[in-house]
C-alpha cells in the first residue's frame, strides 16, 4: 500500500509530462506541494495513536476504542478544515508571492488539491486507529490500490482536455475514494452517521473563514500585506468560532483539550 500510495501521488506529474508537457507539470507541482507539506501533520497523529489503539484492541476495550476514534476524527477535521479552507482562501496571494504571475494557474490547482487534506485526515484516523489494530489490512491495501487505479483512469480521461486541472481533479477523486471505500467495508462496525454529524460544524466554520478571507482579498488585492492580514484574521476567526462551538456543544472535546493542557503544564 505504501508503494501504491507513492506511485499514484507521483503518477500525476509523470502523466502530465508525458501527455501535455513539462510546463503543466510545473504548474501542477507548485500548486500541490503546499498540500503535501501539511499532510505530514496528519500522519503524526496516527503515529502517536497507533500503539495505544493496538493495546486497547488487545485488551478488547471497545468502548475506549470508539471513544478515541470519535475524538481523533473531530480533532483531525478541526485541524484539516483550518488548513484546507485556509489554503483555498489564500491560494491566489501565496502563489503570486512565491512563484510569480507566470504560475497564476497554480492557485487553481491548490484550490482543487486543498480539500484532499480532509479526506487524508479521515482515512488516516480510520487506518491507524481501527483498520491496522484490528488486523483488517486488506481494507487498507484495497482502498489504496483502487485509489491508484481511479487516479490513473481519471488522469487519462481529463489531462488531455483540462491539463493540470484534470490531474488535480483526479487526485481529489482518488483521495475521496479511500475513506469512501473504508466506509463501505466498515459501515456495520463504525457509526459513521454520528461521526459525520460531529465533524460537520468544523467544516462549516472553515468554509465561513474562507469566505471572510476571500472578501479581504477582494478588498485589498493580492499582496504580501493581504496575505499577512488573511493569516491573522483567518486564525482569529477559526480559533474563536471553534472555541465557542466546543464550549457550547462539544463537551467531550473540551475536556480532552483541557486534559491535554494540564498534562503539558506538568
mmCIF file of C-alpha atoms in Angstrom:
data_model
loop_
_atom_site.group_PDB
_atom_site.id
_atom_site.type_symbol
_atom_site.label_atom_id
_atom_site.label_comp_id
_atom_site.label_asym_id
_atom_site.label_seq_id
_atom_site.Cartn_x
_atom_site.Cartn_y
_atom_site.Cartn_z
ATOM 1 C CA UNK A 1 0.000 0.000 0.000
ATOM 2 C CA UNK A 2 2.855 2.414 0.696
ATOM 3 C CA UNK A 3 4.252 1.705 -2.776
ATOM 4 C CA UNK A 4 0.819 2.164 -4.382
ATOM 5 C CA UNK A 5 0.322 5.429 -2.494
ATOM 6 C CA UNK A 6 3.652 6.841 -3.623
ATOM 7 C CA UNK A 7 3.083 5.682 -7.203
ATOM 8 C CA UNK A 8 -0.306 7.340 -7.592
ATOM 9 C CA UNK A 9 0.858 10.551 -5.925
ATOM 10 C CA UNK A 10 3.736 10.705 -8.415
ATOM 11 C CA UNK A 11 1.632 9.461 -11.321
ATOM 12 C CA UNK A 12 0.040 12.857 -11.981
ATOM 13 C CA UNK A 13 3.332 14.571 -12.733
ATOM 14 C CA UNK A 14 4.594 11.670 -14.872
ATOM 15 C CA UNK A 15 1.392 11.573 -16.930
ATOM 16 C CA UNK A 16 1.260 15.365 -17.267
ATOM 17 C CA UNK A 17 4.840 15.476 -18.530
ATOM 18 C CA UNK A 18 4.235 12.651 -20.992
ATOM 19 C CA UNK A 19 0.849 13.812 -22.276
ATOM 20 C CA UNK A 20 0.941 17.631 -22.319
ATOM 21 C CA UNK A 21 4.459 18.813 -21.481
ATOM 22 C CA UNK A 22 6.608 19.953 -18.568
ATOM 23 C CA UNK A 23 5.096 23.441 -18.210
ATOM 24 C CA UNK A 24 1.813 21.949 -16.955
ATOM 25 C CA UNK A 25 3.814 19.632 -14.689
ATOM 26 C CA UNK A 26 5.478 22.650 -13.070
ATOM 27 C CA UNK A 27 2.137 24.397 -12.614
ATOM 28 C CA UNK A 28 0.648 21.282 -11.026
ATOM 29 C CA UNK A 29 3.655 20.627 -8.777
ATOM 30 C CA UNK A 30 3.770 24.186 -7.435
ATOM 31 C CA UNK A 31 0.071 24.077 -6.592
ATOM 32 C CA UNK A 32 0.156 20.654 -4.971
ATOM 33 C CA UNK A 33 3.323 20.899 -2.883
ATOM 34 C CA UNK A 34 1.655 23.029 -0.169
ATOM 35 C CA UNK A 35 -0.837 20.232 0.478
ATOM 36 C CA UNK A 36 1.773 17.521 0.851
ATOM 37 C CA UNK A 37 3.894 19.716 3.117
ATOM 38 C CA UNK A 38 0.953 19.918 5.524
ATOM 39 C CA UNK A 39 -0.004 16.247 5.175
ATOM 40 C CA UNK A 40 2.898 15.308 7.464
ATOM 41 C CA UNK A 41 0.995 16.855 10.367
ATOM 42 C CA UNK A 42 -1.873 14.469 9.671
ATOM 43 C CA UNK A 43 0.256 11.328 9.718
ATOM 44 C CA UNK A 44 1.862 12.366 13.011
ATOM 45 C CA UNK A 45 -1.446 11.858 14.870
ATOM 46 C CA UNK A 46 -1.723 8.309 13.534
ATOM 47 C CA UNK A 47 1.877 7.576 14.530
ATOM 48 C CA UNK A 48 1.163 8.685 18.098
ATOM 49 C CA UNK A 49 -2.175 6.877 18.447
ATOM 50 C CA UNK A 50 -1.374 3.545 16.758
ATOM 51 C CA UNK A 51 0.393 1.921 19.773
ATOM 52 C CA UNK A 52 -2.382 2.982 22.172
ATOM 53 C CA UNK A 53 -5.151 1.735 19.899
ATOM 54 C CA UNK A 54 -3.311 -1.554 19.327
ATOM 55 C CA UNK A 55 -3.140 -2.028 23.094
ATOM 56 C CA UNK A 56 -6.866 -1.293 23.512
ATOM 57 C CA UNK A 57 -7.710 -3.793 20.765
ATOM 58 C CA UNK A 58 -5.586 -6.394 22.516
ATOM 59 C CA UNK A 59 -7.480 -5.642 25.743
ATOM 60 C CA UNK A 60 -10.813 -5.811 23.827
ATOM 61 C CA UNK A 61 -11.820 -2.438 25.281
ATOM 62 C CA UNK A 62 -14.317 -1.498 22.559
ATOM 63 C CA UNK A 63 -15.783 1.421 24.492
ATOM 64 C CA UNK A 64 -12.411 3.185 24.738
ATOM 65 C CA UNK A 65 -11.616 2.368 21.114
ATOM 66 C CA UNK A 66 -14.804 4.053 19.901
ATOM 67 C CA UNK A 67 -14.210 6.993 22.249
ATOM 68 C CA UNK A 68 -10.709 7.684 20.904
ATOM 69 C CA UNK A 69 -11.796 7.258 17.291
ATOM 70 C CA UNK A 70 -14.576 9.816 17.829
ATOM 71 C CA UNK A 71 -12.179 12.277 19.484
ATOM 72 C CA UNK A 72 -9.467 11.750 16.889
ATOM 73 C CA UNK A 73 -11.864 12.295 13.990
ATOM 74 C CA UNK A 74 -13.104 15.556 15.494
ATOM 75 C CA UNK A 75 -9.564 16.702 16.245
ATOM 76 C CA UNK A 76 -8.218 15.829 12.785
ATOM 77 C CA UNK A 77 -11.117 17.523 10.986
ATOM 78 C CA UNK A 78 -10.736 20.544 13.276
ATOM 79 C CA UNK A 79 -7.099 20.741 12.164
ATOM 80 C CA UNK A 80 -7.525 19.877 8.469
ATOM 81 C CA UNK A 81 -10.524 22.197 7.987
ATOM 82 C CA UNK A 82 -8.352 25.108 9.056
ATOM 83 C CA UNK A 83 -5.574 24.007 6.694
ATOM 84 C CA UNK A 84 -7.771 23.121 3.707
ATOM 85 C CA UNK A 85 -10.038 26.165 3.735
ATOM 86 C CA UNK A 86 -7.132 28.397 4.682
ATOM 87 C CA UNK A 87 -5.173 27.249 1.613
ATOM 88 C CA UNK A 88 -8.201 27.771 -0.625
ATOM 89 C CA UNK A 89 -8.665 31.300 0.727
ATOM 90 C CA UNK A 90 -5.027 32.402 0.359
ATOM 91 C CA UNK A 91 -4.225 30.424 -2.804
ATOM 92 C CA UNK A 92 -4.065 33.470 -5.087
ATOM 93 C CA UNK A 93 -1.887 35.506 -2.727
ATOM 94 C CA UNK A 94 0.528 32.747 -1.749
ATOM 95 C CA UNK A 95 1.088 31.550 -5.341
ATOM 96 C CA UNK A 96 1.569 35.091 -6.658
ATOM 97 C CA UNK A 97 4.087 35.925 -3.930
ATOM 98 C CA UNK A 98 6.063 32.673 -4.016
ATOM 99 C CA UNK A 99 6.065 31.815 -7.726
ATOM 100 C CA UNK A 100 5.046 34.975 -9.589
ATOM 101 C CA UNK A 101 2.272 35.745 -12.040
ATOM 102 C CA UNK A 102 3.549 33.154 -14.542
ATOM 103 C CA UNK A 103 2.268 30.438 -12.209
ATOM 104 C CA UNK A 104 -1.129 32.025 -11.573
ATOM 105 C CA UNK A 105 -2.816 28.799 -12.668
ATOM 106 C CA UNK A 106 -1.162 27.005 -9.730
ATOM 107 C CA UNK A 107 -3.642 28.793 -7.443
ATOM 108 C CA UNK A 108 -6.461 26.855 -9.114
ATOM 109 C CA UNK A 109 -4.541 23.599 -8.604
ATOM 110 C CA UNK A 110 -4.033 24.486 -4.944
ATOM 111 C CA UNK A 111 -7.752 25.191 -4.500
ATOM 112 C CA UNK A 112 -8.652 21.803 -6.015
ATOM 113 C CA UNK A 113 -5.963 19.961 -4.030
ATOM 114 C CA UNK A 114 -6.562 21.525 -0.597
ATOM 115 C CA UNK A 115 -9.764 19.547 0.236
ATOM 116 C CA UNK A 116 -7.753 16.329 -0.026
ATOM 117 C CA UNK A 117 -6.387 17.197 3.431
ATOM 118 C CA UNK A 118 -9.848 16.478 4.881
ATOM 119 C CA UNK A 119 -10.024 13.083 3.175
ATOM 120 C CA UNK A 120 -6.433 12.233 4.116
ATOM 121 C CA UNK A 121 -7.153 13.099 7.748
ATOM 122 C CA UNK A 122 -10.301 10.988 7.955
ATOM 123 C CA UNK A 123 -8.748 7.957 6.240
ATOM 124 C CA UNK A 124 -5.601 8.239 8.363
ATOM 125 C CA UNK A 125 -7.599 8.036 11.596
ATOM 126 C CA UNK A 126 -9.598 5.030 10.395
ATOM 127 C CA UNK A 127 -6.474 3.305 9.079
ATOM 128 C CA UNK A 128 -4.169 3.765 12.051
ATOM 129 C CA UNK A 129 -6.747 3.601 14.824
ATOM 130 C CA UNK A 130 -9.117 0.896 13.608
ATOM 131 C CA UNK A 131 -8.108 -0.937 10.432
ATOM 132 C CA UNK A 132 -4.483 -1.798 11.283
ATOM 133 C CA UNK A 133 -5.013 -2.508 15.043
ATOM 134 C CA UNK A 134 -7.929 -4.823 14.142
ATOM 135 C CA UNK A 135 -5.719 -6.577 11.532
ATOM 136 C CA UNK A 136 -8.032 -5.649 8.650
ATOM 137 C CA UNK A 137 -5.096 -4.793 6.435
ATOM 138 C CA UNK A 138 -6.898 -5.882 3.259
ATOM 139 C CA UNK A 139 -9.194 -2.827 3.600
ATOM 140 C CA UNK A 140 -6.179 -0.508 3.685
ATOM 141 C CA UNK A 141 -4.456 -2.285 0.790
ATOM 142 C CA UNK A 142 -7.526 -2.389 -1.462
ATOM 143 C CA UNK A 143 -8.551 1.216 -0.758
ATOM 144 C CA UNK A 144 -5.078 2.412 -1.765
ATOM 145 C CA UNK A 145 -4.818 0.181 -4.840
ATOM 146 C CA UNK A 146 -8.278 1.134 -6.075
ATOM 147 C CA UNK A 147 -7.426 4.793 -5.421
ATOM 148 C CA UNK A 148 -4.345 4.409 -7.629
ATOM 149 C CA UNK A 149 -6.409 2.830 -10.410
ATOM 150 C CA UNK A 150 -9.061 5.568 -10.200
ATOM 151 C CA UNK A 151 -6.339 8.219 -10.324
ATOM 152 C CA UNK A 152 -4.811 6.589 -13.420
ATOM 153 C CA UNK A 153 -8.132 6.333 -15.274
ATOM 154 C CA UNK A 154 -9.302 9.881 -14.492
ATOM 155 C CA UNK A 155 -5.884 11.280 -15.400
ATOM 156 C CA UNK A 156 -6.070 9.541 -18.782
ATOM 157 C CA UNK A 157 -9.544 10.999 -19.402
ATOM 158 C CA UNK A 158 -9.128 14.553 -18.073
ATOM 159 C CA UNK A 159 -5.489 15.531 -18.659
ATOM 160 C CA UNK A 160 -5.747 15.856 -22.469
ATOM 161 C CA UNK A 161 -8.635 18.335 -22.124
ATOM 162 C CA UNK A 162 -8.101 20.072 -18.777
ATOM 163 C CA UNK A 163 -4.295 19.713 -18.399
ATOM 164 C CA UNK A 164 -3.054 20.270 -14.829
ATOM 165 C CA UNK A 165 -6.567 20.944 -13.537
ATOM 166 C CA UNK A 166 -7.581 17.484 -14.776
ATOM 167 C CA UNK A 167 -4.738 15.940 -12.739
ATOM 168 C CA UNK A 168 -5.850 17.879 -9.661
ATOM 169 C CA UNK A 169 -9.415 16.589 -10.088
ATOM 170 C CA UNK A 170 -8.049 13.043 -10.424
ATOM 171 C CA UNK A 171 -6.103 13.381 -7.175
ATOM 172 C CA UNK A 172 -9.105 14.804 -5.346
ATOM 173 C CA UNK A 173 -11.323 11.956 -6.556
ATOM 174 C CA UNK A 174 -8.771 9.288 -5.646
ATOM 175 C CA UNK A 175 -8.253 10.699 -2.151
ATOM 176 C CA UNK A 176 -12.036 10.857 -1.661
ATOM 177 C CA UNK A 177 -12.411 7.237 -2.717
ATOM 178 C CA UNK A 178 -10.081 5.955 0.036
ATOM 179 C CA UNK A 179 -12.316 6.943 3.017
ATOM 180 C CA UNK A 180 -15.415 6.075 0.935
ATOM 181 C CA UNK A 181 -14.152 2.515 0.417
ATOM 182 C CA UNK A 182 -13.366 2.273 4.121
ATOM 183 C CA UNK A 183 -16.939 3.368 4.834
ATOM 184 C CA UNK A 184 -18.332 0.637 2.567
ATOM 185 C CA UNK A 185 -16.308 -2.023 4.404
ATOM 186 C CA UNK A 186 -16.761 -0.713 7.964
ATOM 187 C CA UNK A 187 -20.278 0.783 7.983
ATOM 188 C CA UNK A 188 -21.566 -2.087 10.165
ATOM 189 C CA UNK A 189 -18.779 -1.608 12.719
ATOM 190 C CA UNK A 190 -18.375 2.202 12.824
ATOM 191 C CA UNK A 191 -21.183 4.695 13.459
ATOM 192 C CA UNK A 192 -20.328 6.940 10.515
ATOM 193 C CA UNK A 193 -23.532 8.971 10.787
ATOM 194 C CA UNK A 194 -22.666 10.097 14.315
ATOM 195 C CA UNK A 195 -19.057 10.858 13.424
ATOM 196 C CA UNK A 196 -20.046 12.900 10.371
ATOM 197 C CA UNK A 197 -22.591 14.934 12.351
ATOM 198 C CA UNK A 198 -19.860 15.663 14.925
ATOM 199 C CA UNK A 199 -17.337 16.995 12.388
ATOM 200 C CA UNK A 200 -19.612 18.950 10.012
ATOM 201 C CA UNK A 201 -19.643 22.056 12.290
ATOM 202 C CA UNK A 202 -15.850 22.373 11.956
ATOM 203 C CA UNK A 203 -16.121 22.144 8.164
ATOM 204 C CA UNK A 204 -18.771 24.886 8.238
ATOM 205 C CA UNK A 205 -16.506 27.080 10.377
ATOM 206 C CA UNK A 206 -13.656 26.509 7.904
ATOM 207 C CA UNK A 207 -15.889 27.479 4.980
ATOM 208 C CA UNK A 208 -17.010 30.617 6.825
ATOM 209 C CA UNK A 209 -13.382 31.567 7.444
ATOM 210 C CA UNK A 210 -12.566 31.060 3.749
ATOM 211 C CA UNK A 211 -15.421 33.343 2.678
ATOM 212 C CA UNK A 212 -14.222 36.100 5.006
ATOM 213 C CA UNK A 213 -10.644 35.777 3.752
ATOM 214 C CA UNK A 214 -11.752 35.890 0.112
ATOM 215 C CA UNK A 215 -13.653 39.096 0.855
ATOM 216 C CA UNK A 216 -10.465 40.562 2.340
ATOM 217 C CA UNK A 217 -8.600 39.639 -0.846
ATOM 218 C CA UNK A 218 -11.221 41.334 -3.000
ATOM 219 C CA UNK A 219 -10.993 44.497 -0.923
ATOM 220 C CA UNK A 220 -7.194 44.668 -0.571
ATOM 221 C CA UNK A 221 -5.986 42.970 -3.740
ATOM 222 C CA UNK A 222 -3.151 40.433 -3.958
ATOM 223 C CA UNK A 223 -0.029 41.401 -1.997
ATOM 224 C CA UNK A 224 2.183 40.383 0.900
ATOM 225 C CA UNK A 225 0.193 42.663 3.220
ATOM 226 C CA UNK A 226 -3.033 40.976 2.134
ATOM 227 C CA UNK A 227 -1.557 37.547 2.863
ATOM 228 C CA UNK A 228 -0.428 38.616 6.354
ATOM 229 C CA UNK A 229 -3.850 40.112 7.117
ATOM 230 C CA UNK A 230 -5.575 36.956 5.828
ATOM 231 C CA UNK A 231 -3.441 34.700 8.026
ATOM 232 C CA UNK A 232 -4.048 36.782 11.155
ATOM 233 C CA UNK A 233 -7.782 37.262 10.562
ATOM 234 C CA UNK A 234 -8.240 33.639 9.497
ATOM 235 C CA UNK A 235 -6.528 32.362 12.642
ATOM 236 C CA UNK A 236 -8.617 34.586 14.901
ATOM 237 C CA UNK A 237 -11.921 33.713 13.172
ATOM 238 C CA UNK A 238 -11.299 29.966 13.094
ATOM 239 C CA UNK A 239 -9.989 29.667 16.649
ATOM 240 C CA UNK A 240 -12.695 31.864 18.167
ATOM 241 C CA UNK A 241 -15.575 30.190 16.306
ATOM 242 C CA UNK A 242 -14.226 26.715 17.077
ATOM 243 C CA UNK A 243 -13.777 27.529 20.772
ATOM 244 C CA UNK A 244 -17.302 28.919 21.015
ATOM 245 C CA UNK A 245 -18.715 25.784 19.412
ATOM 246 C CA UNK A 246 -16.618 23.435 21.551
ATOM 247 C CA UNK A 247 -17.531 25.211 24.806
ATOM 248 C CA UNK A 248 -21.259 25.264 23.987
ATOM 249 C CA UNK A 249 -21.805 21.980 22.151
ATOM 250 C CA UNK A 250 -18.800 19.632 22.332
ATOM 251 C CA UNK A 251 -18.098 18.977 25.991
ATOM 252 C CA UNK A 252 -16.106 15.813 25.294
ATOM 253 C CA UNK A 253 -13.673 17.691 23.068
ATOM 254 C CA UNK A 254 -13.445 20.487 25.642
ATOM 255 C CA UNK A 255 -12.477 18.008 28.374
ATOM 256 C CA UNK A 256 -9.931 16.419 26.042
ATOM 257 C CA UNK A 257 -8.309 19.791 25.259
ATOM 258 C CA UNK A 258 -8.252 20.814 28.937
ATOM 259 C CA UNK A 259 -6.719 17.476 29.947
ATOM 260 C CA UNK A 260 -4.052 17.866 27.268
ATOM 261 C CA UNK A 261 -3.092 21.347 28.525
ATOM 262 C CA UNK A 262 -2.926 20.080 32.116
ATOM 263 C CA UNK A 263 -0.553 17.291 31.079
ATOM 264 C CA UNK A 264 1.696 19.769 29.258
ATOM 265 C CA UNK A 265 1.839 22.062 32.271
ATOM 266 C CA UNK A 266 3.023 19.169 34.412
#
